[in-house]
Structures are given as C-alpha cells and as structure tokens.
mmCIF file of C-alpha atoms in Angstrom:
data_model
loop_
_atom_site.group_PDB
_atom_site.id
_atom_site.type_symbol
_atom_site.label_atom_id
_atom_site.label_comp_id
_atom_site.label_asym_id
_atom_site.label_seq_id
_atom_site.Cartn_x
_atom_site.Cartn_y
_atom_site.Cartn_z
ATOM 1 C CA UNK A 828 -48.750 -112.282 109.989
ATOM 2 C CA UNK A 829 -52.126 -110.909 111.330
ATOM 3 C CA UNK A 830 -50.692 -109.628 113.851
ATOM 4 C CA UNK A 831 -48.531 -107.477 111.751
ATOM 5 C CA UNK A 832 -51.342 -106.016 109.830
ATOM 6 C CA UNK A 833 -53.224 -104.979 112.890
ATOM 7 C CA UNK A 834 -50.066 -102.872 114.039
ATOM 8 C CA UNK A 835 -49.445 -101.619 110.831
ATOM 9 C CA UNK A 836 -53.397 -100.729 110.496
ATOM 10 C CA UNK A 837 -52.955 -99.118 113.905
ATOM 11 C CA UNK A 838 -49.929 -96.891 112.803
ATOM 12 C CA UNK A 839 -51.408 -95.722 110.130
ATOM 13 C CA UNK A 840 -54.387 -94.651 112.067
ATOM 14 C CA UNK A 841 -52.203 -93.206 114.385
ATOM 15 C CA UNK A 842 -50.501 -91.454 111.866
ATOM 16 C CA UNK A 843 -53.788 -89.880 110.361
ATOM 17 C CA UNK A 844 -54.951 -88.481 113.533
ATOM 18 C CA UNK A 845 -51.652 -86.935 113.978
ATOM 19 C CA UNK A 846 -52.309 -85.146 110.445
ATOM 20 C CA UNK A 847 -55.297 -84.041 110.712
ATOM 21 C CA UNK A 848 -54.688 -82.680 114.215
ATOM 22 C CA UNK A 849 -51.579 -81.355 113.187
ATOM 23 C CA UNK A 850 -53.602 -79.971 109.849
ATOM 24 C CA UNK A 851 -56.647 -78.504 111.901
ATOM 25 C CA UNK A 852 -54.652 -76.436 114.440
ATOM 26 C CA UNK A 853 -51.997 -75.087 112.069
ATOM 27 C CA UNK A 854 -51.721 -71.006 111.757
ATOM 28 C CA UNK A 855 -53.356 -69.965 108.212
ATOM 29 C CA UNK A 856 -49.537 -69.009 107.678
ATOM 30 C CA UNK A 857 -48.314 -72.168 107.664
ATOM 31 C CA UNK A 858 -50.446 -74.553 105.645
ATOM 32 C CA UNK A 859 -48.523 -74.917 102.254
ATOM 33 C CA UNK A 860 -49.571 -76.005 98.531
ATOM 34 C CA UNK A 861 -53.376 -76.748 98.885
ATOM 35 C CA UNK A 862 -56.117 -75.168 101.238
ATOM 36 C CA UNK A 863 -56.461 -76.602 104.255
ATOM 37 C CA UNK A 864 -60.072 -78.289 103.306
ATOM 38 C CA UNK A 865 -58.041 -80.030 100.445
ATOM 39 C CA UNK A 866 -55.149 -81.099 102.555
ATOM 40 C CA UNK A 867 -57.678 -82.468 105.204
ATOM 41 C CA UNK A 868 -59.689 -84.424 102.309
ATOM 42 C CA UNK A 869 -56.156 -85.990 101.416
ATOM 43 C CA UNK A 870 -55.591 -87.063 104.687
ATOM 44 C CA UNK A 871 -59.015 -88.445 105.064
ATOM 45 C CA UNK A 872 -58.996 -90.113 101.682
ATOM 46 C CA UNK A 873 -55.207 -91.899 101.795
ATOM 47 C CA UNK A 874 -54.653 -91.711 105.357
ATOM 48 C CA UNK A 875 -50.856 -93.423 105.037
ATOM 49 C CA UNK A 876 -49.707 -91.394 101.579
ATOM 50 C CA UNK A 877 -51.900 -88.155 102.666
ATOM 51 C CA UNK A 878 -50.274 -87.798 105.734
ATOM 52 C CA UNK A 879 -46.837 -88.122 104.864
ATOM 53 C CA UNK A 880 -47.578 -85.777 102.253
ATOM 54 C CA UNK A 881 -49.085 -83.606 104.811
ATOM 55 C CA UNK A 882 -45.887 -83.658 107.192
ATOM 56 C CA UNK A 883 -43.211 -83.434 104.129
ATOM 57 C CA UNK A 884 -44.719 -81.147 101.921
ATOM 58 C CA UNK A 885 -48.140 -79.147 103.904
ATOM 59 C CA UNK A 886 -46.385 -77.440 106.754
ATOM 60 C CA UNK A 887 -44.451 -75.093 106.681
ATOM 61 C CA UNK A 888 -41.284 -76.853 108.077
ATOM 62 C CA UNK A 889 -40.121 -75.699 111.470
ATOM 63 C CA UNK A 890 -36.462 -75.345 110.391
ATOM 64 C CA UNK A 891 -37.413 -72.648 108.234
ATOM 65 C CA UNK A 892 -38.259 -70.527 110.956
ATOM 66 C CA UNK A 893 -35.627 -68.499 113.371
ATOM 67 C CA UNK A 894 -34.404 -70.241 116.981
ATOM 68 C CA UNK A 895 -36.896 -69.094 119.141
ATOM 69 C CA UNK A 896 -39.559 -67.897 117.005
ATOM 70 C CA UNK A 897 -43.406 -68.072 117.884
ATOM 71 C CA UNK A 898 -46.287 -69.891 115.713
ATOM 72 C CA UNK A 899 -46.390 -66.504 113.006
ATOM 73 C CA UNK A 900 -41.870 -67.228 112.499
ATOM 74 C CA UNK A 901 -41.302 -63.530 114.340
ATOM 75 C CA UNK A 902 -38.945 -63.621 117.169
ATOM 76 C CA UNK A 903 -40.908 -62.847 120.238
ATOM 77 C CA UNK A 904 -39.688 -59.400 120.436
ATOM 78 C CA UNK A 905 -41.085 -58.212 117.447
ATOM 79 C CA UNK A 906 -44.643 -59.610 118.470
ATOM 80 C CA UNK A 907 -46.950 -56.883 120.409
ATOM 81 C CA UNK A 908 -49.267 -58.964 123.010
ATOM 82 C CA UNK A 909 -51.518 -57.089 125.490
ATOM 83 C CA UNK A 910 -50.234 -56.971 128.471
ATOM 84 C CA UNK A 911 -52.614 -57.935 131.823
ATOM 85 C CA UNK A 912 -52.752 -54.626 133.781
ATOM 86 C CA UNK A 913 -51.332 -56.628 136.491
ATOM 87 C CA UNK A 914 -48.048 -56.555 134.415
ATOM 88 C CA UNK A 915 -47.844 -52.999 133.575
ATOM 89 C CA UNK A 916 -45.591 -50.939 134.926
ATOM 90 C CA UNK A 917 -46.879 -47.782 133.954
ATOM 91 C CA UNK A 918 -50.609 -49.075 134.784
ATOM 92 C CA UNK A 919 -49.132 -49.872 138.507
ATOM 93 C CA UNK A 920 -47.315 -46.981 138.986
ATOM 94 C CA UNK A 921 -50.443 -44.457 138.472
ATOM 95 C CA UNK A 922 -52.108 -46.558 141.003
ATOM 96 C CA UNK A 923 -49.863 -46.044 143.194
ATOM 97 C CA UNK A 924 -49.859 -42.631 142.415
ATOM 98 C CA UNK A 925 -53.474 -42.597 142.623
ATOM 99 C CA UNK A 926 -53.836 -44.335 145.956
ATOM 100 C CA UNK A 927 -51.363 -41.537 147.204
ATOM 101 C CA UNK A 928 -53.275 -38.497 146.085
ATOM 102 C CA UNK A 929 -56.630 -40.559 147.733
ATOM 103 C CA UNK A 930 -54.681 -40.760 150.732
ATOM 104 C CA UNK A 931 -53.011 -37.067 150.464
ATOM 105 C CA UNK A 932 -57.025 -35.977 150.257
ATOM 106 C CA UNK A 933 -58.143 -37.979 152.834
ATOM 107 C CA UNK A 934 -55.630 -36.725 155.206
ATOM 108 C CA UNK A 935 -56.195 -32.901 154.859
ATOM 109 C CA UNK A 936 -60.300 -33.832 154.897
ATOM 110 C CA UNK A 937 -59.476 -35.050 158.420
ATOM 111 C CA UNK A 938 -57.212 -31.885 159.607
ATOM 112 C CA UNK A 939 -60.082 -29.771 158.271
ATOM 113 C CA UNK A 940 -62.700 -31.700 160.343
ATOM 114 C CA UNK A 941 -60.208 -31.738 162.962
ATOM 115 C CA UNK A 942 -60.159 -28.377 163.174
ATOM 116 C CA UNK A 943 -63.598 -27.492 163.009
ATOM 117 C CA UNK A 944 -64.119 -29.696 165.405
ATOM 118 C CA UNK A 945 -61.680 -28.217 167.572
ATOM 119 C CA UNK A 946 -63.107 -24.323 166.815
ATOM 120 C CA UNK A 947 -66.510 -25.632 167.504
ATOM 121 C CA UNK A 948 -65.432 -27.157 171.021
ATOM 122 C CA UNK A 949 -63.651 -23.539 171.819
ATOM 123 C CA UNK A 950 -66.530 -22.059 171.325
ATOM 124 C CA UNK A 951 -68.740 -23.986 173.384
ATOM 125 C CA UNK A 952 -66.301 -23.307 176.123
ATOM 126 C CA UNK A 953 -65.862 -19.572 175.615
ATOM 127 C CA UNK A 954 -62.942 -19.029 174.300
ATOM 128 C CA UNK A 955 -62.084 -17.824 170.918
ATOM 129 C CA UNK A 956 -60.371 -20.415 167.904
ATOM 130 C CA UNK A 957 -56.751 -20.285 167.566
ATOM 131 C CA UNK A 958 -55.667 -18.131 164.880
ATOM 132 C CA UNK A 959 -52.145 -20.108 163.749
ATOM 133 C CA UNK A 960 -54.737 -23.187 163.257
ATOM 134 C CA UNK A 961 -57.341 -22.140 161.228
ATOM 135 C CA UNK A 962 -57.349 -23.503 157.603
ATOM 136 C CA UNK A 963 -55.436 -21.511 154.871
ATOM 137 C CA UNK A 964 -54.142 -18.824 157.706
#
C-alpha cells in the first residue's frame, strides 16, 4: 500500500511541474480565467486539483485554434517574421547586382590603366598613341 502512495505522490508531482511549466511558458494570449500569478499560486497551493484545473479550464485549448496555426492561433501566412537577409530574394538579388556594377567598374578602371599604360610606352618609344584607342574617342 506504501508503495502506492509513493507513485501516486510522484504523479502528482509530476503533474505539477507539468503545470507550472506549461503555465510559465504560455503566450499572454492564452492563459484563461485568472492571471497567470494566480493560476501559478493554484498550482503551487493544490498541486493535484490546481493542475487539472490549470489543463481543463487555464489554457486556452488547442482545438480551438485552426490546423496549422502558430502559438498567437493565426495561420502562418498571416504572421509577418523578419526574414534573415540570407533568405531574401530581393536582398540577394541587389547583391548580385551590386557585385556586377563593382565588377563592371573594375573592368573599365583596368582598360583605362591599360591604356595609359600603353600611350605612355608609345611615347617612350617615339611614336605617337593610337587614336581609335584612346578613352571616350
């Protein structure tokens, strides 16, 4: 018969913790009836009746919400969450656009040194720069 006390003591422990977890990480949304500082004191005070009460009557029951729904009963859809730039299509696409225009600039700094370069070497050796490679003839 002892035996049966202890695991009965045990369940109800069990049970408590599973309240007060339960209790303690609910959304403000969903804790129904008293404030959550009540419905914790319950708990902590009749840990068997409390938390029963707790389960039956302090959530908000998950069958009330829609299939699918999040913690605040909206469908996911309707729920804005930032989105890591990672994920962001428009964020990745300007920097790819971005990268092209650094590249694009990069480039036609090179032809102009190239050139210069070139005009410089001419010259040196005499002869006069190119006219169809100057930049902007």
């Amino acid at each position: 018969m002892a035996r049966l006390y202890v695991l009965l003591f045990l369940v109800q422990i069990v049970l408590a913790v599973c309240a007060l977890i339960s209790c303690l990480s609910a959304e403000e949304g969903q804790v129904r009836g008293l404030p959550r500082i009540a419905w914790v004191l319950v708990i902590l005070i009749f840990p068997l009746v409390g938390s029963i009460a707790w389960f039956v009557a302090g959530r908000e029951p998950a069958a009330g919400r829609p299939r699918g729904a999040g913690p605040l009963g909206r469908p996911p859809a309707e729920r804005r969450r930032p989105v890591a730039p990672d994920d962001d299509p428009e964020f990745l696409s300007s920097l790819a656009e971005r990268s092209r225009e650094q590249d694009r600039e990069l480039f036609r700094r090179w032809e102009e040194d190239l050139r210069r370069r070139e005009d410089d070497l001419r010259r040196k050796e005499g002869d006069p720069p190119r006219e169809d490679d100057r930049p902007g003839a």
